Amino acid sequence: MATKTSINPYNGAEIKSYKTHTKPEIQDILTKADKRFYSWRETSFAERKKLMLAAASELKNNKEEYAKDMTLEMGKPIKQAIAEVEKCAWVCEYYAENAEEQLKNEIIKTDAHKSYVSYEPMGVVLAIMPWNYPFWQVFRFAAPALMAGNIGVLKHASNVFGNALNIEKVFKRAGFPDHCFTTLKVGSDAIEEIIESPIVKAVTLTGSGPAGSEVAATAGKNIKKTVLELGGNNALVVLKDCDIDKTIDTCVQARFQNTGQSCIAGKRLLVDESISEEFIEKLVIKVRELKSGDPVDEETFIGTLAREDLAKDLEEQVEKSVKAGAKLEIGGKRQNAYFEPTVVSNVSPEMTMFKEETFGPALSVTTFKTVDEAIELSNNSKFGLGVSLFSKDTEATEKIAYRFNEGAVFINELVKSDPRLPFGGVKNSGYGRELSNHGITEFVNRKTVYINK
């Protein structure tokens, strides 16, 4: 029997080893999940609401417990880990309060005596989730899926199995029936066979482009619905009339929170040439003030990356860009899984830091002369998850929002996910939407009902 070991990325200490599930164990979990579906879908929205609110309370009441394990397993600074758990409580509360209205029958007037669309659960939905937001990525799927009457089965990243089991614990402590939400302790090599199981009716994945492509191919071959939230290379577009100090604060948060390990982080700073010198100078000062250290220290803002190989990849991307002519303004050094907060200027579209997604605390800076050039630079990416625009003239900025090939445009704010708004991308950033009413209807059967007397 294979094992997976969780390693603390800050000090390299082994946290715990987990025995992975065997094929018979996987089949047993799926069978029990499928059996539970037929009783779970019969529960009322009132029953589900009560349980989901209990899950929210469990998260809030024990947020320090869950946050600490998050910090130990993947290195998230403890304050940010607590905030993540709190956000999960929010999404549980949001769907507890809104799911019934979002899924009510849609009456449509036709020649029939009565005709409408009903929104019915599909069954067992497989979630394949990453390590960087080990709670949030799961709960933004699980809360709407369970409220819709579906069953959740989680294949989490192998380095955060402890978090995966904690999420299962949240639902158990909240009183959900057994097998409503279950964790599969398996590696990536087991995913294809799980997707092919007739029990699994749909798949959602948050992760890399190659992983999304493989999952979509397997699901497509088996005619199964998928939602993919993949990588991003978001631009921070700074126009010359912005509030420089406020914009810098937002850009630093956008790039460096979660130690830069976020698909929606602002990774490419595009700044108007006329203000670039002042902007970069002030930006570097702010980045220098970021406190690095032990993630369990409440004062730490920059922790380690989740694994040393990730830090090595980032180091290589920075070095390639500098060798190609970019200027290292601050940072650039690595020690084990730690990578210094880094700003690299004079980055051109041909350079690695512009073309590739950088997953860590490194920000590239590119200048532009006109708004048209800024839009062209922003769209010069295979990704399309989101973009942030900064300007005091919000009316004029709103008018150009449609020209950005993105899933989201945020003006004077970092790109972020909110339970009330749909979240997802275009191009190589994936398809489908999570959150809001759009998210809860991704994994339902839109059934036409037509009645004549």
Short mmCIF file of C-alpha atoms in Angstrom, two decimals:
data_model
loop_
_atom_site.label_atom_id
_atom_site.label_comp_id
_atom_site.label_asym_id
_atom_site.label_seq_id
_atom_site.Cartn_x
_atom_site.Cartn_y
_atom_site.Cartn_z
CA MET A 1 0.00 0.00 0.00
CA ALA A 2 1.41 3.38 -1.02
CA THR A 3 1.79 6.30 1.38
CA LYS A 4 1.87 10.08 1.03
CA THR A 5 3.76 12.18 3.58
CA SER A 6 2.97 15.78 4.47
CA ILE A 7 6.11 17.89 4.86
CA ASN A 8 6.29 21.27 6.61
CA PRO A 9 7.81 23.48 3.88
CA TYR A 10 9.22 25.95 6.39
CA ASN A 11 11.44 23.54 8.32
CA GLY A 12 11.30 20.32 6.30
CA ALA A 13 9.84 18.31 9.18
CA GLU A 14 7.57 15.38 8.45
CA ILE A 15 4.05 16.05 9.71
CA LYS A 16 2.24 12.81 9.02
CA SER A 17 2.14 9.90 6.56
CA TYR A 18 -1.13 8.73 5.04
CA LYS A 19 -1.91 5.38 3.51
CA THR A 20 -3.52 5.89 0.15
CA HIS A 21 -6.78 4.17 -0.67
CA THR A 22 -6.67 0.92 -2.59
CA LYS A 23 -8.89 0.25 -5.62
CA PRO A 24 -11.40 -1.73 -3.52
CA GLU A 25 -11.49 1.08 -0.95
CA ILE A 26 -12.06 3.65 -3.69
CA GLN A 27 -14.92 1.60 -5.09
CA ASP A 28 -16.44 1.25 -1.63
CA ILE A 29 -16.30 5.02 -1.05
CA LEU A 30 -17.91 5.73 -4.42
CA THR A 31 -20.61 3.11 -3.88
CA LYS A 32 -21.53 4.53 -0.48
CA ALA A 33 -21.55 8.06 -1.91
CA ASP A 34 -23.87 6.95 -4.70
CA LYS A 35 -26.23 5.24 -2.24
CA ARG A 36 -26.30 8.36 -0.06
CA PHE A 37 -27.29 10.51 -3.03
CA TYR A 38 -30.71 8.91 -3.36
CA SER A 39 -31.65 9.84 0.19
CA TRP A 40 -29.81 13.19 0.25
CA ARG A 41 -31.64 14.53 -2.79
CA GLU A 42 -34.94 13.94 -0.96
CA THR A 43 -34.00 16.28 1.88
CA SER A 44 -35.59 19.71 1.95
CA PHE A 45 -33.74 22.98 1.49
CA ALA A 46 -34.61 23.75 5.09
CA GLU A 47 -32.79 20.59 6.27
CA ARG A 48 -29.76 21.33 4.10
CA LYS A 49 -29.71 24.95 5.23
CA LYS A 50 -29.61 23.92 8.88
CA LEU A 51 -26.65 21.62 8.25
CA MET A 52 -24.76 24.12 6.10
CA LEU A 53 -25.15 26.82 8.73
CA ALA A 54 -23.82 24.31 11.26
CA ALA A 55 -20.79 23.81 9.00
CA ALA A 56 -20.27 27.58 8.95
CA SER A 57 -20.41 27.67 12.75
CA GLU A 58 -17.95 24.81 12.98
CA LEU A 59 -15.52 26.68 10.75
CA LYS A 60 -15.79 29.89 12.76
CA ASN A 61 -15.65 28.19 16.15
CA ASN A 62 -12.54 26.15 15.32
CA LYS A 63 -10.83 28.38 12.78
CA GLU A 64 -7.52 28.39 14.67
CA GLU A 65 -7.40 24.59 14.64
CA TYR A 66 -7.99 24.35 10.91
CA ALA A 67 -5.76 27.32 10.09
CA LYS A 68 -2.80 25.92 12.02
CA ASP A 69 -2.87 22.66 10.06
CA MET A 70 -3.08 24.68 6.85
CA THR A 71 -0.01 26.68 7.84
CA LEU A 72 1.96 23.60 8.80
CA GLU A 73 1.15 21.65 5.64
CA MET A 74 1.55 24.28 2.92
CA GLY A 75 3.19 27.27 4.61
CA LYS A 76 0.40 29.85 4.48
CA PRO A 77 1.01 32.66 7.00
CA ILE A 78 -1.29 32.01 9.95
CA LYS A 79 -3.31 35.24 9.71
CA GLN A 80 -4.06 34.52 6.07
CA ALA A 81 -4.95 30.92 6.93
CA ILE A 82 -7.47 32.09 9.54
CA ALA A 83 -8.95 34.51 6.99
CA GLU A 84 -9.32 31.64 4.52
CA VAL A 85 -11.27 29.54 7.01
CA GLU A 86 -13.50 32.52 7.78
CA LYS A 87 -14.19 33.00 4.08
CA CYS A 88 -15.26 29.36 3.86
CA ALA A 89 -17.81 30.01 6.59
CA TRP A 90 -19.10 32.92 4.50
CA VAL A 91 -19.66 30.78 1.40
CA CYS A 92 -21.48 28.18 3.51
CA GLU A 93 -23.76 30.88 4.92
CA TYR A 94 -24.30 32.41 1.48
CA TYR A 95 -25.56 29.19 -0.09
CA ALA A 96 -27.50 28.18 3.01
CA GLU A 97 -29.48 31.41 2.66
CA ASN A 98 -29.76 31.58 -1.13
CA ALA A 99 -29.77 28.08 -2.65
CA GLU A 100 -33.53 27.55 -2.47
CA GLU A 101 -34.24 30.78 -4.34
CA GLN A 102 -31.47 30.11 -6.87
CA LEU A 103 -32.84 26.66 -7.68
CA LYS A 104 -36.56 27.33 -7.65
CA ASN A 105 -38.56 26.25 -10.69
CA GLU A 106 -38.46 28.74 -13.54
CA ILE A 107 -41.97 29.14 -14.89
CA ILE A 108 -42.09 29.68 -18.65
CA LYS A 109 -45.29 30.59 -20.49
CA THR A 110 -45.93 28.36 -23.51
CA ASP A 111 -48.93 26.70 -25.14
CA ALA A 112 -48.95 24.21 -22.27
CA HIS A 113 -51.25 24.37 -19.27
CA LYS A 114 -48.03 24.61 -17.28
CA SER A 115 -44.38 24.51 -18.28
CA TYR A 116 -41.22 25.18 -16.35
CA VAL A 117 -37.56 24.35 -15.87
CA SER A 118 -36.56 22.51 -12.72
CA TYR A 119 -33.02 22.32 -11.39
CA GLU A 120 -32.24 18.85 -10.10
CA PRO A 121 -29.00 17.43 -8.64
CA MET A 122 -26.81 15.24 -10.83
CA GLY A 123 -25.39 12.87 -8.23
CA VAL A 124 -21.79 12.26 -7.19
CA VAL A 125 -19.46 15.07 -8.25
CA LEU A 126 -15.69 14.60 -8.12
CA ALA A 127 -13.64 17.64 -7.04
CA ILE A 128 -9.93 17.69 -7.88
CA MET A 129 -8.38 20.48 -5.87
CA PRO A 130 -4.98 22.19 -5.38
CA TRP A 131 -2.91 22.95 -2.30
CA ASN A 132 -2.61 26.75 -2.51
CA TYR A 133 -6.01 27.53 -0.98
CA PRO A 134 -6.64 24.11 0.53
CA PHE A 135 -9.93 25.04 2.23
CA TRP A 136 -11.40 27.79 0.05
CA GLN A 137 -11.06 25.99 -3.28
CA VAL A 138 -12.96 23.04 -1.82
CA PHE A 139 -15.70 24.91 0.02
CA ARG A 140 -16.59 27.11 -2.95
CA PHE A 141 -17.44 23.84 -4.71
CA ALA A 142 -18.83 21.88 -1.78
CA ALA A 143 -21.28 24.43 -0.37
CA PRO A 144 -23.31 24.90 -3.58
CA ALA A 145 -22.97 21.25 -4.62
CA LEU A 146 -24.35 19.91 -1.35
CA MET A 147 -27.08 22.56 -1.13
CA ALA A 148 -28.18 21.55 -4.64
CA GLY A 149 -28.56 17.96 -3.46
CA ASN A 150 -25.37 16.56 -4.94
CA ILE A 151 -22.73 14.45 -3.18
CA GLY A 152 -19.11 15.59 -3.00
CA VAL A 153 -16.06 13.38 -3.36
CA LEU A 154 -12.70 15.13 -2.97
CA LYS A 155 -9.35 14.25 -4.49
CA HIS A 156 -7.08 16.83 -2.86
CA ALA A 157 -3.43 17.58 -3.58
CA SER A 158 -1.22 14.94 -1.99
CA ASN A 159 0.74 17.42 0.14
CA VAL A 160 -2.41 18.58 1.98
CA PHE A 161 -4.16 15.35 2.92
CA GLY A 162 -4.43 16.63 6.48
CA ASN A 163 -6.46 19.58 5.25
CA ALA A 164 -8.59 17.28 3.12
CA LEU A 165 -9.48 15.17 6.13
CA ASN A 166 -10.17 18.30 8.17
CA ILE A 167 -12.71 19.41 5.56
CA GLU A 168 -14.41 16.03 5.83
CA LYS A 169 -14.34 16.53 9.60
CA VAL A 170 -16.13 19.90 9.26
CA PHE A 171 -19.10 18.27 7.55
CA LYS A 172 -19.18 15.37 10.01
CA ARG A 173 -19.08 17.70 13.01
CA ALA A 174 -21.86 19.78 11.42
CA GLY A 175 -24.10 16.71 11.34
CA PHE A 176 -24.20 15.92 7.63
CA PRO A 177 -25.15 12.29 6.95
CA ASP A 178 -22.27 9.91 6.33
CA HIS A 179 -20.91 9.88 2.77
CA CYS A 180 -22.36 13.28 1.79
CA PHE A 181 -18.77 14.47 1.50
CA THR A 182 -15.81 12.10 1.40
CA THR A 183 -12.07 12.45 0.87
CA LEU A 184 -10.21 10.07 -1.42
CA LYS A 185 -6.59 9.66 -0.40
CA VAL A 186 -5.18 8.92 -3.83
CA GLY A 187 -2.48 10.20 -6.13
CA SER A 188 -2.96 11.66 -9.59
CA ASP A 189 -2.46 8.26 -11.16
CA ALA A 190 -5.86 7.13 -9.81
CA ILE A 191 -7.90 10.02 -11.25
CA GLU A 192 -8.63 8.65 -14.71
CA GLU A 193 -10.23 5.47 -13.43
CA ILE A 194 -12.29 7.40 -10.86
CA ILE A 195 -13.62 9.76 -13.53
CA GLU A 196 -14.52 6.78 -15.71
CA SER A 197 -16.61 5.22 -12.92
CA PRO A 198 -20.31 5.34 -13.84
CA ILE A 199 -21.00 6.59 -10.31
CA VAL A 200 -19.19 9.89 -10.95
CA LYS A 201 -21.53 12.16 -12.88
CA ALA A 202 -19.38 15.30 -13.20
CA VAL A 203 -15.96 16.71 -12.37
CA THR A 204 -14.66 20.07 -11.19
CA LEU A 205 -10.96 20.87 -11.17
CA THR A 206 -8.89 23.77 -9.99
CA GLY A 207 -5.29 23.37 -11.04
CA SER A 208 -2.76 23.57 -13.86
CA GLY A 209 -3.47 23.67 -17.56
CA PRO A 210 -1.99 20.21 -18.27
CA ALA A 211 -4.01 18.67 -15.42
CA GLY A 212 -7.17 20.36 -16.68
CA SER A 213 -6.57 19.14 -20.21
CA GLU A 214 -6.16 15.53 -19.08
CA VAL A 215 -9.24 15.63 -16.85
CA ALA A 216 -11.34 17.27 -19.58
CA ALA A 217 -10.19 14.65 -22.09
CA THR A 218 -11.14 11.75 -19.82
CA ALA A 219 -14.46 13.31 -18.86
CA GLY A 220 -15.23 14.19 -22.48
CA LYS A 221 -14.53 10.67 -23.61
CA ASN A 222 -17.09 9.54 -21.04
CA ILE A 223 -19.57 12.38 -21.83
CA LYS A 224 -19.35 13.97 -18.39
CA LYS A 225 -19.72 17.63 -17.45
CA THR A 226 -16.61 19.47 -16.27
CA VAL A 227 -15.81 22.87 -14.80
CA LEU A 228 -12.17 23.93 -15.02
CA GLU A 229 -10.50 26.78 -13.14
CA LEU A 230 -6.92 26.79 -14.35
CA GLY A 231 -3.93 29.09 -14.33
CA GLY A 232 -3.77 32.84 -14.65
CA ASN A 233 -1.29 35.53 -15.56
CA ASN A 234 -3.32 38.53 -14.46
CA ALA A 235 -2.24 42.02 -15.37
CA LEU A 236 -2.33 45.04 -13.06
CA VAL A 237 -2.91 47.92 -15.47
CA VAL A 238 -1.86 51.22 -13.89
CA LEU A 239 -3.04 54.29 -15.79
CA LYS A 240 -1.32 57.66 -15.36
CA ASP A 241 -4.24 59.26 -13.49
CA CYS A 242 -4.36 56.64 -10.73
CA ASP A 243 -3.96 57.32 -7.03
CA ILE A 244 -0.37 56.09 -6.87
CA ASP A 245 -0.15 55.29 -3.15
CA LYS A 246 -3.48 53.44 -3.00
CA THR A 247 -2.69 51.59 -6.21
CA ILE A 248 0.67 50.42 -4.89
CA ASP A 249 -0.94 49.10 -1.70
CA THR A 250 -3.48 47.14 -3.76
CA CYS A 251 -0.87 45.84 -6.19
CA VAL A 252 1.36 44.60 -3.36
CA GLN A 253 -1.58 42.77 -1.81
CA ALA A 254 -2.62 41.39 -5.20
CA ARG A 255 0.81 39.96 -5.94
CA PHE A 256 2.23 38.94 -2.59
CA GLN A 257 -0.65 37.59 -0.49
CA ASN A 258 -0.45 33.83 0.06
CA THR A 259 3.26 34.26 -0.77
CA GLY A 260 2.22 34.87 -4.37
CA GLN A 261 0.78 31.39 -4.79
CA SER A 262 -2.54 32.26 -6.36
CA CYS A 263 -4.01 31.80 -9.83
CA ILE A 264 -5.69 35.21 -9.60
CA ALA A 265 -2.66 37.09 -8.28
CA GLY A 266 -1.61 40.18 -10.23
CA LYS A 267 1.58 38.90 -11.84
CA ARG A 268 2.28 41.37 -14.66
CA LEU A 269 2.36 45.01 -13.60
CA LEU A 270 1.73 47.26 -16.60
CA VAL A 271 2.36 50.89 -15.71
CA ASP A 272 2.11 54.09 -17.74
CA GLU A 273 5.60 55.16 -18.73
CA SER A 274 5.02 58.75 -17.54
CA ILE A 275 4.64 57.67 -13.89
CA SER A 276 6.73 54.49 -13.96
CA GLU A 277 9.86 55.87 -12.26
CA GLU A 278 7.96 57.20 -9.23
CA PHE A 279 5.70 54.14 -9.13
CA ILE A 280 8.53 51.58 -9.16
CA GLU A 281 10.50 53.51 -6.55
CA LYS A 282 7.56 53.55 -4.13
CA LEU A 283 6.64 49.96 -4.98
CA VAL A 284 10.10 48.69 -4.05
CA ILE A 285 9.89 50.49 -0.70
CA LYS A 286 6.57 48.75 0.07
CA VAL A 287 7.88 45.34 -0.97
CA ARG A 288 10.98 45.78 1.19
CA GLU A 289 8.71 46.34 4.20
CA LEU A 290 6.98 42.95 3.82
CA LYS A 291 7.90 40.72 6.75
CA SER A 292 9.19 37.27 5.88
CA GLY A 293 9.56 34.48 8.41
CA ASP A 294 7.97 31.53 10.13
CA PRO A 295 4.38 31.19 8.84
CA VAL A 296 3.10 30.48 12.36
CA ASP A 297 4.27 33.94 13.46
CA GLU A 298 1.30 36.33 13.32
CA GLU A 299 3.55 39.11 12.00
CA THR A 300 4.69 37.09 8.97
CA PHE A 301 3.28 38.13 5.61
CA ILE A 302 5.65 36.21 3.33
CA GLY A 303 6.16 32.57 4.24
CA THR A 304 7.76 29.80 2.23
CA LEU A 305 6.44 28.31 -0.97
CA ALA A 306 4.64 25.03 -0.51
CA ARG A 307 7.56 22.99 -1.89
CA GLU A 308 11.20 23.62 -2.69
CA ASP A 309 10.79 22.65 -6.34
CA LEU A 310 8.27 25.48 -6.74
CA ALA A 311 10.82 27.97 -5.42
CA LYS A 312 13.43 26.59 -7.82
CA ASP A 313 11.03 27.02 -10.75
CA LEU A 314 10.41 30.64 -9.79
CA GLU A 315 14.13 31.26 -9.37
CA GLU A 316 14.71 29.98 -12.90
CA GLN A 317 11.98 32.22 -14.35
CA VAL A 318 13.47 35.29 -12.70
CA GLU A 319 17.02 34.45 -13.74
CA LYS A 320 16.03 33.86 -17.36
CA SER A 321 14.28 37.22 -17.53
CA VAL A 322 17.21 39.08 -15.97
CA LYS A 323 19.63 37.42 -18.38
CA ALA A 324 17.38 38.54 -21.23
CA GLY A 325 17.68 42.19 -20.16
CA ALA A 326 15.21 42.73 -17.33
CA LYS A 327 16.31 44.66 -14.23
CA LEU A 328 16.20 43.13 -10.77
CA GLU A 329 14.87 45.88 -8.50
CA ILE A 330 14.67 43.87 -5.28
CA GLY A 331 14.83 40.25 -4.14
CA GLY A 332 15.64 37.34 -6.44
CA LYS A 333 17.33 35.08 -3.89
CA ARG A 334 16.15 31.63 -2.79
CA GLN A 335 16.86 29.54 0.29
CA ASN A 336 15.30 26.09 0.21
CA ALA A 337 11.52 26.68 -0.25
CA TYR A 338 11.77 30.39 0.60
CA PHE A 339 11.96 32.97 -2.17
CA GLU A 340 12.50 36.64 -1.45
CA PRO A 341 9.75 39.12 -2.40
CA THR A 342 10.94 40.17 -5.84
CA VAL A 343 10.29 42.97 -8.34
CA VAL A 344 11.75 42.81 -11.86
CA SER A 345 11.39 45.81 -14.19
CA ASN A 346 12.05 46.34 -17.92
CA VAL A 347 10.24 43.09 -18.67
CA SER A 348 9.26 42.69 -22.32
CA PRO A 349 6.59 40.35 -23.76
CA GLU A 350 9.26 37.94 -25.02
CA MET A 351 10.64 37.29 -21.54
CA THR A 352 9.82 34.31 -19.35
CA MET A 353 8.24 36.33 -16.53
CA PHE A 354 5.79 37.90 -18.99
CA LYS A 355 4.88 34.78 -20.96
CA GLU A 356 4.72 32.20 -18.17
CA GLU A 357 2.63 32.08 -15.01
CA THR A 358 4.88 32.88 -12.04
CA PHE A 359 3.59 31.11 -8.95
CA GLY A 360 5.31 32.87 -6.07
CA PRO A 361 6.32 36.30 -4.72
CA ALA A 362 7.78 37.80 -7.91
CA LEU A 363 6.27 40.71 -9.84
CA SER A 364 7.25 41.71 -13.36
CA VAL A 365 6.97 45.35 -14.50
CA THR A 366 6.36 46.48 -18.08
CA THR A 367 5.69 50.05 -19.21
CA PHE A 368 3.33 51.37 -21.89
CA LYS A 369 2.74 54.71 -23.63
CA THR A 370 -0.96 54.52 -24.53
CA VAL A 371 -4.12 52.85 -23.24
CA ASP A 372 -4.36 50.86 -26.48
CA GLU A 373 -0.86 49.52 -25.88
CA ALA A 374 -1.78 48.61 -22.28
CA ILE A 375 -4.81 46.64 -23.49
CA GLU A 376 -2.71 44.86 -26.10
CA LEU A 377 -0.10 43.92 -23.50
CA SER A 378 -2.72 42.70 -21.03
CA ASN A 379 -4.38 40.53 -23.68
CA ASN A 380 -1.02 39.17 -24.81
CA SER A 381 -1.41 36.02 -22.73
CA LYS A 382 -2.74 32.53 -23.21
CA PHE A 383 -4.60 33.02 -19.93
CA GLY A 384 -7.75 35.02 -19.25
CA LEU A 385 -8.73 34.79 -15.61
CA GLY A 386 -8.88 38.44 -14.59
CA VAL A 387 -7.39 41.93 -14.81
CA SER A 388 -7.18 44.93 -12.48
CA LEU A 389 -7.37 48.48 -13.83
CA PHE A 390 -6.35 51.53 -11.81
CA SER A 391 -7.61 55.03 -12.60
CA LYS A 392 -9.43 57.90 -10.91
CA ASP A 393 -11.70 58.18 -13.95
CA THR A 394 -13.79 55.08 -13.29
CA GLU A 395 -16.43 55.95 -15.90
CA ALA A 396 -13.87 56.08 -18.70
CA THR A 397 -12.16 52.94 -17.41
CA GLU A 398 -15.45 51.04 -17.26
CA LYS A 399 -16.05 51.85 -20.93
CA ILE A 400 -12.92 49.92 -21.97
CA ALA A 401 -13.57 46.90 -19.72
CA TYR A 402 -15.09 44.96 -22.64
CA ARG A 403 -11.80 45.12 -24.54
CA PHE A 404 -10.03 42.88 -22.01
CA ASN A 405 -10.25 39.17 -22.81
CA GLU A 406 -10.80 38.04 -19.23
CA GLY A 407 -13.30 36.32 -16.98
CA ALA A 408 -13.30 39.34 -14.66
CA VAL A 409 -12.35 43.02 -14.71
CA PHE A 410 -11.78 44.76 -11.38
CA ILE A 411 -11.37 48.54 -11.31
CA ASN A 412 -9.27 49.98 -8.46
CA GLU A 413 -9.29 46.58 -6.73
CA LEU A 414 -7.42 43.30 -6.86
CA VAL A 415 -9.10 40.37 -8.57
CA LYS A 416 -10.78 38.24 -5.92
CA SER A 417 -13.51 35.64 -5.54
CA ASP A 418 -16.76 36.56 -3.83
CA PRO A 419 -19.63 34.10 -3.14
CA ARG A 420 -22.08 36.61 -4.66
CA LEU A 421 -20.27 36.89 -8.02
CA PRO A 422 -19.46 34.29 -10.70
CA PHE A 423 -15.82 33.25 -10.82
CA GLY A 424 -13.94 31.67 -13.71
CA GLY A 425 -11.90 32.38 -16.81
CA VAL A 426 -11.57 32.18 -20.57
CA LYS A 427 -8.84 30.95 -22.91
CA ASN A 428 -6.36 28.67 -21.08
CA SER A 429 -7.77 29.74 -17.72
CA GLY A 430 -10.61 27.27 -18.16
CA TYR A 431 -14.37 27.31 -18.54
CA GLY A 432 -17.50 27.22 -16.46
CA ARG A 433 -18.19 29.31 -13.39
CA GLU A 434 -18.05 28.85 -9.65
CA LEU A 435 -19.94 30.83 -6.98
CA SER A 436 -23.16 32.88 -7.17
CA ASN A 437 -26.26 31.48 -8.86
CA HIS A 438 -24.06 30.65 -11.88
CA GLY A 439 -21.95 28.29 -9.80
CA ILE A 440 -24.76 26.37 -8.15
CA THR A 441 -26.40 25.64 -11.52
CA GLU A 442 -23.24 24.17 -13.09
CA PHE A 443 -23.91 20.74 -11.59
CA VAL A 444 -27.67 20.36 -11.97
CA ASN A 445 -29.94 18.89 -14.60
CA ARG A 446 -31.99 21.69 -16.13
CA LYS A 447 -35.12 19.66 -16.69
CA THR A 448 -37.98 20.86 -18.91
CA VAL A 449 -41.42 19.95 -17.52
CA TYR A 450 -44.40 20.41 -19.87
CA ILE A 451 -47.97 19.72 -18.71
CA ASN A 452 -51.24 19.72 -20.62
CA LYS A 453 -54.61 18.85 -19.19
#
